[in-house]
Amino acid sequence: MTRGFDDVEFGEDLPELRPDTSVANVTLFTKAAGMFTGRFTDHEAARKQGLPGAIVPGIMSQAIFAAMIHRWAPEAELQTIDTVFRAPVIVDQPHRVTGVVTDMDDETRSVEIDLTLQNEAGETRVLGTATVRLP
Amino acid sequence: MMDLEELKGDWLNLDFDEREFEVKPDEAVDFARAAGETAPRFLDPSDPDFQAPATFTARFHGRRLLPEEFPKIGLPLDAGKAVMPKRPLRAGAKLIGKSHLHEIYEKTGRSGRMIFLVSRMELFEGQELVSIVDSRMVIREKPGS
């Protein structure tokens, strides 16, 4: 399904995403990203480093934000995405990603989206803002 | 207390690292799949529009995050990352990443001053700028530094 600029409403919520933060999936990501440290894939190794458990890499949270946008608007062209890593995203714990359209530019047919990744307690772990151009 | 204007004058916009990278299709596919992408252009190397995910360049990093002689004002912690893709990256693309300090600013709170450093990597394919990656670091200033 194509979602064009004219199909979007200001204030529209993107469909919520439940990202796969299992050890197996984070391991797939870290290998692809060349990140070879136990803090991302091994709870015990992470605890030895003072972390509460293995953590999802920040750039994986960022890539999850981008994937959420593409699920909503498959032909969206990402122009910028800025993420703030506020607190660790713990591997194997359930999280939810939400997004809302906060600005629209008729001239460039682009929209701004605020993105949030929260844990089950409703605590925000990662924040993001993306600008995407739509057909 | 470190003088930020002096720090900016001494260190901003000077290239301090250069490194080569390659967009490997198997890594691009696994990166996209793990993130939850579903479009064939990210998952199927035989798709005519196959490309690396837009944030794939965030995985590339230089040999160092800060210039070698940069003052040791505290431990830099990862505060965020921004990616500005300029065009799709195709499988096998060979990139050159050049890094410089792009921004230095401060925020002061109840617990003291925090200094933010933005290290920018500009990625080129040949002469063409194809992606920009900003790594934001925060340093809680050491008392008396």
mmCIF file of C-alpha atoms in Angstrom:
data_model
loop_
_atom_site.group_PDB
_atom_site.id
_atom_site.type_symbol
_atom_site.label_atom_id
_atom_site.label_comp_id
_atom_site.label_asym_id
_atom_site.label_seq_id
_atom_site.Cartn_x
_atom_site.Cartn_y
_atom_site.Cartn_z
ATOM 1 C CA MET A 1 0.000 0.000 0.000
ATOM 2 C CA THR A 2 1.318 3.422 -0.917
ATOM 3 C CA ARG A 3 0.808 6.166 1.631
ATOM 4 C CA GLY A 4 1.352 9.535 0.044
ATOM 5 C CA PHE A 5 1.644 12.972 1.603
ATOM 6 C CA ASP A 6 -2.030 13.673 0.844
ATOM 7 C CA ASP A 7 -3.082 10.603 2.864
ATOM 8 C CA VAL A 8 -1.452 11.880 6.070
ATOM 9 C CA GLU A 9 -3.109 14.014 8.716
ATOM 10 C CA PHE A 10 -1.367 16.311 11.149
ATOM 11 C CA GLY A 11 -1.354 14.628 14.565
ATOM 12 C CA GLU A 12 -1.811 11.172 13.070
ATOM 13 C CA ASP A 13 -0.523 8.271 15.163
ATOM 14 C CA LEU A 14 1.589 5.651 13.440
ATOM 15 C CA PRO A 15 0.587 2.049 14.159
ATOM 16 C CA GLU A 16 2.345 0.908 17.320
ATOM 17 C CA LEU A 17 5.242 -1.489 16.862
ATOM 18 C CA ARG A 18 6.346 -4.188 19.290
ATOM 19 C CA PRO A 19 10.008 -4.669 18.369
ATOM 20 C CA ASP A 20 11.762 -8.014 18.648
ATOM 21 C CA THR A 21 14.355 -7.412 21.376
ATOM 22 C CA SER A 22 15.147 -11.079 21.974
ATOM 23 C CA VAL A 23 18.772 -12.140 22.396
ATOM 24 C CA ALA A 24 18.580 -14.018 19.079
ATOM 25 C CA ASN A 25 17.400 -10.962 17.167
ATOM 26 C CA VAL A 26 19.799 -8.562 18.864
ATOM 27 C CA THR A 27 22.605 -11.012 18.065
ATOM 28 C CA LEU A 28 21.563 -10.956 14.388
ATOM 29 C CA PHE A 29 21.693 -7.162 14.468
ATOM 30 C CA THR A 30 25.023 -6.855 16.265
ATOM 31 C CA LYS A 31 26.719 -9.244 13.834
ATOM 32 C CA ALA A 32 25.375 -7.195 10.915
ATOM 33 C CA ALA A 33 26.530 -4.013 12.613
ATOM 34 C CA GLY A 34 29.976 -5.342 13.531
ATOM 35 C CA MET A 35 29.368 -4.886 17.252
ATOM 36 C CA PHE A 36 31.133 -7.733 18.979
ATOM 37 C CA THR A 37 30.737 -7.146 22.689
ATOM 38 C CA GLY A 38 28.887 -9.236 25.212
ATOM 39 C CA ARG A 39 27.045 -6.268 26.694
ATOM 40 C CA PHE A 40 24.507 -6.524 23.851
ATOM 41 C CA THR A 41 23.959 -10.256 23.728
ATOM 42 C CA ASP A 42 24.905 -11.754 27.089
ATOM 43 C CA HIS A 43 23.025 -10.755 30.248
ATOM 44 C CA GLU A 44 25.761 -12.055 32.541
ATOM 45 C CA ALA A 45 28.545 -10.237 30.687
ATOM 46 C CA ALA A 46 26.479 -7.046 30.765
ATOM 47 C CA ARG A 47 25.865 -7.339 34.517
ATOM 48 C CA LYS A 48 29.607 -7.698 35.065
ATOM 49 C CA GLN A 49 29.915 -4.286 33.354
ATOM 50 C CA GLY A 50 27.436 -2.790 35.807
ATOM 51 C CA LEU A 51 24.435 -2.852 33.495
ATOM 52 C CA PRO A 52 21.060 -4.270 34.567
ATOM 53 C CA GLY A 53 21.250 -6.799 31.728
ATOM 54 C CA ALA A 54 22.181 -7.022 28.065
ATOM 55 C CA ILE A 55 21.197 -3.837 26.256
ATOM 56 C CA VAL A 56 19.853 -3.170 22.778
ATOM 57 C CA PRO A 57 22.386 -1.073 20.844
ATOM 58 C CA GLY A 58 21.310 2.533 20.340
ATOM 59 C CA ILE A 59 21.631 2.231 16.573
ATOM 60 C CA MET A 60 19.277 -0.761 16.658
ATOM 61 C CA SER A 61 16.619 1.360 18.378
ATOM 62 C CA GLN A 62 17.204 3.965 15.680
ATOM 63 C CA ALA A 63 16.821 1.337 12.929
ATOM 64 C CA ILE A 64 13.615 0.114 14.610
ATOM 65 C CA PHE A 65 12.243 3.672 14.381
ATOM 66 C CA ALA A 66 13.045 3.720 10.654
ATOM 67 C CA ALA A 67 11.383 0.323 10.155
ATOM 68 C CA MET A 68 8.272 1.536 11.930
ATOM 69 C CA ILE A 69 8.032 4.467 9.524
ATOM 70 C CA HIS A 70 8.444 2.180 6.502
ATOM 71 C CA ARG A 71 5.707 -0.154 7.789
ATOM 72 C CA TRP A 72 3.397 2.858 7.963
ATOM 73 C CA ALA A 73 4.491 4.416 4.678
ATOM 74 C CA PRO A 74 6.441 1.853 2.635
ATOM 75 C CA GLU A 75 7.748 4.381 0.112
ATOM 76 C CA ALA A 76 8.753 6.977 2.692
ATOM 77 C CA GLU A 77 12.184 8.413 2.057
ATOM 78 C CA LEU A 78 14.038 9.138 5.282
ATOM 79 C CA GLN A 79 15.768 12.515 5.176
ATOM 80 C CA THR A 80 16.926 12.816 8.775
ATOM 81 C CA ILE A 81 16.528 10.803 11.946
ATOM 82 C CA ASP A 82 17.865 11.986 15.272
ATOM 83 C CA THR A 83 17.740 9.758 18.328
ATOM 84 C CA VAL A 84 18.439 10.426 21.979
ATOM 85 C CA PHE A 85 19.463 7.438 24.073
ATOM 86 C CA ARG A 86 17.900 8.354 27.380
ATOM 87 C CA ALA A 87 18.163 5.027 29.227
ATOM 88 C CA PRO A 88 19.140 1.423 28.450
ATOM 89 C CA VAL A 89 16.754 -0.747 26.443
ATOM 90 C CA ILE A 90 17.024 -4.151 28.074
ATOM 91 C CA VAL A 91 17.207 -7.224 25.865
ATOM 92 C CA ASP A 92 14.414 -9.816 26.279
ATOM 93 C CA GLN A 93 12.051 -7.285 27.829
ATOM 94 C CA PRO A 94 8.907 -6.169 25.994
ATOM 95 C CA HIS A 95 8.933 -2.664 24.544
ATOM 96 C CA ARG A 96 6.615 -0.571 22.433
ATOM 97 C CA VAL A 97 7.372 2.029 19.818
ATOM 98 C CA THR A 98 4.997 4.867 19.068
ATOM 99 C CA GLY A 99 5.085 7.713 16.591
ATOM 100 C CA VAL A 100 3.040 10.798 15.830
ATOM 101 C CA VAL A 101 3.091 13.256 12.929
ATOM 102 C CA THR A 102 4.031 16.628 14.421
ATOM 103 C CA ASP A 103 4.631 18.779 11.352
ATOM 104 C CA MET A 104 3.837 18.777 7.641
ATOM 105 C CA ASP A 105 5.442 20.748 4.820
ATOM 106 C CA ASP A 106 3.282 21.021 1.697
ATOM 107 C CA GLU A 107 6.108 22.426 -0.378
ATOM 108 C CA THR A 108 8.535 19.553 0.138
ATOM 109 C CA ARG A 109 5.822 16.917 0.766
ATOM 110 C CA SER A 110 7.656 15.945 3.914
ATOM 111 C CA VAL A 111 6.440 15.247 7.433
ATOM 112 C CA GLU A 112 8.091 15.304 10.835
ATOM 113 C CA ILE A 113 7.467 12.387 13.167
ATOM 114 C CA ASP A 114 8.168 12.210 16.898
ATOM 115 C CA LEU A 115 9.135 8.707 17.973
ATOM 116 C CA THR A 116 9.298 7.060 21.383
ATOM 117 C CA LEU A 117 10.482 3.677 22.594
ATOM 118 C CA GLN A 118 9.109 2.714 25.996
ATOM 119 C CA ASN A 119 9.436 -0.294 28.240
ATOM 120 C CA GLU A 120 6.483 -2.100 29.785
ATOM 121 C CA ALA A 121 6.483 0.276 32.770
ATOM 122 C CA GLY A 122 5.839 3.130 30.359
ATOM 123 C CA GLU A 123 9.316 4.591 30.874
ATOM 124 C CA THR A 124 10.775 6.287 27.817
ATOM 125 C CA ARG A 125 14.127 4.781 26.908
ATOM 126 C CA VAL A 126 14.790 6.282 23.467
ATOM 127 C CA LEU A 127 13.381 9.396 21.783
ATOM 128 C CA GLY A 128 13.591 10.273 18.140
ATOM 129 C CA THR A 129 12.567 12.773 15.529
ATOM 130 C CA ALA A 130 12.486 11.920 11.851
ATOM 131 C CA THR A 131 11.786 13.903 8.713
ATOM 132 C CA VAL A 132 10.527 11.828 5.794
ATOM 133 C CA ARG A 133 9.488 12.713 2.277
ATOM 134 C CA LEU A 134 6.373 11.014 0.960
ATOM 135 C CA PRO A 135 5.222 10.419 -2.620
ATOM 136 C CA MET B 1 36.536 25.338 33.994
ATOM 137 C CA MET B 2 37.155 24.694 30.323
ATOM 138 C CA ASP B 3 36.599 27.711 28.047
ATOM 139 C CA LEU B 4 34.205 26.419 25.376
ATOM 140 C CA GLU B 5 34.902 29.269 22.949
ATOM 141 C CA GLU B 6 38.588 28.364 23.046
ATOM 142 C CA LEU B 7 37.719 24.682 22.606
ATOM 143 C CA LYS B 8 35.590 25.510 19.551
ATOM 144 C CA GLY B 9 38.293 27.677 18.031
ATOM 145 C CA ASP B 10 40.907 24.982 18.475
ATOM 146 C CA TRP B 11 38.944 21.889 17.423
ATOM 147 C CA LEU B 12 35.833 22.494 15.324
ATOM 148 C CA ASN B 13 35.722 21.501 11.664
ATOM 149 C CA LEU B 14 39.167 19.902 11.474
ATOM 150 C CA ASP B 15 39.217 16.431 9.903
ATOM 151 C CA PHE B 16 40.810 14.033 12.373
ATOM 152 C CA ASP B 17 40.023 10.631 10.899
ATOM 153 C CA GLU B 18 39.478 8.977 7.542
ATOM 154 C CA ARG B 19 38.431 5.391 6.961
ATOM 155 C CA GLU B 20 37.125 3.143 4.178
ATOM 156 C CA PHE B 21 33.920 1.102 4.437
ATOM 157 C CA GLU B 22 31.950 -1.251 2.237
ATOM 158 C CA VAL B 23 28.192 -1.834 2.067
ATOM 159 C CA LYS B 24 28.002 -5.636 2.260
ATOM 160 C CA PRO B 25 24.621 -6.970 1.099
ATOM 161 C CA ASP B 26 24.368 -9.779 3.678
ATOM 162 C CA GLU B 27 25.028 -7.330 6.517
ATOM 163 C CA ALA B 28 22.529 -4.842 5.086
ATOM 164 C CA VAL B 29 19.838 -7.535 4.896
ATOM 165 C CA ASP B 30 20.430 -8.800 8.449
ATOM 166 C CA PHE B 31 20.516 -5.214 9.770
ATOM 167 C CA ALA B 32 17.161 -4.517 8.095
ATOM 168 C CA ARG B 33 15.556 -7.806 9.131
ATOM 169 C CA ALA B 34 16.556 -7.461 12.785
ATOM 170 C CA ALA B 35 15.187 -3.912 12.855
ATOM 171 C CA GLY B 36 11.838 -5.096 11.550
ATOM 172 C CA GLU B 37 11.933 -3.788 7.974
ATOM 173 C CA THR B 38 9.527 -5.677 5.711
ATOM 174 C CA ALA B 39 10.017 -4.066 2.280
ATOM 175 C CA PRO B 40 11.749 -6.199 -0.390
ATOM 176 C CA ARG B 41 14.036 -3.298 -1.308
ATOM 177 C CA PHE B 42 15.738 -3.795 2.081
ATOM 178 C CA LEU B 43 15.485 -7.586 2.387
ATOM 179 C CA ASP B 44 15.892 -9.056 -1.094
ATOM 180 C CA PRO B 45 19.244 -8.511 -2.853
ATOM 181 C CA SER B 46 17.588 -9.488 -6.158
ATOM 182 C CA ASP B 47 15.058 -6.650 -5.864
ATOM 183 C CA PRO B 48 15.848 -4.073 -8.590
ATOM 184 C CA ASP B 49 15.740 -1.323 -5.941
ATOM 185 C CA PHE B 50 17.760 -3.237 -3.327
ATOM 186 C CA GLN B 51 19.448 -0.833 -0.934
ATOM 187 C CA ALA B 52 20.894 -0.685 2.557
ATOM 188 C CA PRO B 53 18.510 0.576 5.252
ATOM 189 C CA ALA B 54 18.616 4.356 5.620
ATOM 190 C CA THR B 55 20.350 4.237 9.009
ATOM 191 C CA PHE B 56 22.868 1.553 7.988
ATOM 192 C CA THR B 57 25.701 4.098 7.915
ATOM 193 C CA ALA B 58 25.302 4.533 11.691
ATOM 194 C CA ARG B 59 27.193 1.218 11.980
ATOM 195 C CA PHE B 60 30.318 2.780 10.476
ATOM 196 C CA HIS B 61 32.706 4.455 12.849
ATOM 197 C CA GLY B 62 36.155 5.860 12.570
ATOM 198 C CA ARG B 63 39.262 4.796 14.431
ATOM 199 C CA ARG B 64 38.532 7.365 17.091
ATOM 200 C CA LEU B 65 35.574 9.462 18.220
ATOM 201 C CA LEU B 66 37.610 12.529 19.153
ATOM 202 C CA PRO B 67 40.862 14.030 17.888
ATOM 203 C CA GLU B 68 43.936 12.404 19.383
ATOM 204 C CA GLU B 69 45.117 15.447 21.358
ATOM 205 C CA PHE B 70 41.634 16.580 22.450
ATOM 206 C CA PRO B 71 41.700 17.725 26.115
ATOM 207 C CA LYS B 72 40.692 15.055 28.611
ATOM 208 C CA ILE B 73 37.828 16.846 30.285
ATOM 209 C CA GLY B 74 35.941 13.737 31.344
ATOM 210 C CA LEU B 75 34.533 10.463 30.134
ATOM 211 C CA PRO B 76 32.431 10.891 26.980
ATOM 212 C CA LEU B 77 29.130 8.979 27.093
ATOM 213 C CA ASP B 78 26.911 8.144 24.120
ATOM 214 C CA ALA B 79 24.055 10.660 24.107
ATOM 215 C CA GLY B 80 22.524 10.026 20.719
ATOM 216 C CA LYS B 81 22.962 9.648 17.027
ATOM 217 C CA ALA B 82 21.578 11.362 13.958
ATOM 218 C CA VAL B 83 21.683 10.099 10.389
ATOM 219 C CA MET B 84 21.042 12.175 7.277
ATOM 220 C CA PRO B 85 21.006 9.903 4.242
ATOM 221 C CA LYS B 86 21.480 11.736 0.943
ATOM 222 C CA ARG B 87 20.632 8.894 -1.395
ATOM 223 C CA PRO B 88 20.188 5.081 -1.311
ATOM 224 C CA LEU B 89 23.319 3.001 -0.863
ATOM 225 C CA ARG B 90 23.635 0.003 -3.151
ATOM 226 C CA ALA B 91 25.278 -3.338 -2.432
ATOM 227 C CA GLY B 92 29.041 -3.264 -2.738
ATOM 228 C CA ALA B 93 29.320 0.519 -2.470
ATOM 229 C CA LYS B 94 32.764 1.586 -1.277
ATOM 230 C CA LEU B 95 32.642 4.579 1.022
ATOM 231 C CA ILE B 96 35.154 6.936 2.589
ATOM 232 C CA GLY B 97 34.179 8.308 5.989
ATOM 233 C CA LYS B 98 35.794 11.580 7.085
ATOM 234 C CA SER B 99 35.281 12.734 10.677
ATOM 235 C CA HIS B 100 35.445 16.133 12.304
ATOM 236 C CA LEU B 101 34.082 17.775 15.434
ATOM 237 C CA HIS B 102 30.979 19.552 14.208
ATOM 238 C CA GLU B 103 29.506 21.132 17.325
ATOM 239 C CA ILE B 104 30.423 21.861 20.943
ATOM 240 C CA TYR B 105 27.839 23.217 23.383
ATOM 241 C CA GLU B 106 26.951 23.100 27.041
ATOM 242 C CA LYS B 107 23.962 22.588 29.285
ATOM 243 C CA THR B 108 24.054 23.475 32.934
ATOM 244 C CA GLY B 109 21.860 21.798 35.509
ATOM 245 C CA ARG B 110 21.707 21.338 39.248
ATOM 246 C CA SER B 111 24.518 18.793 39.135
ATOM 247 C CA GLY B 112 26.852 21.057 37.184
ATOM 248 C CA ARG B 113 27.875 21.606 33.612
ATOM 249 C CA MET B 114 27.619 19.037 30.887
ATOM 250 C CA ILE B 115 29.542 19.503 27.669
ATOM 251 C CA PHE B 116 28.107 18.066 24.464
ATOM 252 C CA LEU B 117 30.360 17.162 21.566
ATOM 253 C CA VAL B 118 29.018 16.252 18.135
ATOM 254 C CA SER B 119 31.430 14.214 16.062
ATOM 255 C CA ARG B 120 30.307 14.225 12.432
ATOM 256 C CA MET B 121 31.257 11.602 9.873
ATOM 257 C CA GLU B 122 30.632 12.505 6.252
ATOM 258 C CA LEU B 123 30.492 9.477 3.995
ATOM 259 C CA PHE B 124 31.449 9.819 0.345
ATOM 260 C CA GLU B 125 31.107 7.433 -2.575
ATOM 261 C CA GLY B 126 33.723 8.788 -4.951
ATOM 262 C CA GLN B 127 33.280 12.549 -4.677
ATOM 263 C CA GLU B 128 29.573 12.392 -3.808
ATOM 264 C CA LEU B 129 28.381 12.939 -0.248
ATOM 265 C CA VAL B 130 25.958 10.050 0.399
ATOM 266 C CA SER B 131 25.304 10.148 4.142
ATOM 267 C CA ILE B 132 26.077 12.128 7.276
ATOM 268 C CA VAL B 133 26.248 10.541 10.721
ATOM 269 C CA ASP B 134 26.407 12.664 13.869
ATOM 270 C CA SER B 135 27.484 11.003 17.109
ATOM 271 C CA ARG B 136 26.527 13.088 20.130
ATOM 272 C CA MET B 137 28.609 12.617 23.267
ATOM 273 C CA VAL B 138 28.095 14.128 26.664
ATOM 274 C CA ILE B 139 30.794 14.783 29.227
ATOM 275 C CA ARG B 140 29.984 15.653 32.801
ATOM 276 C CA GLU B 141 32.747 18.098 33.533
ATOM 277 C CA LYS B 142 35.156 17.088 36.261
ATOM 278 C CA PRO B 143 35.204 19.548 39.143
ATOM 279 C CA GLY B 144 38.232 21.823 38.853
ATOM 280 C CA SER B 145 38.998 20.905 35.219
#
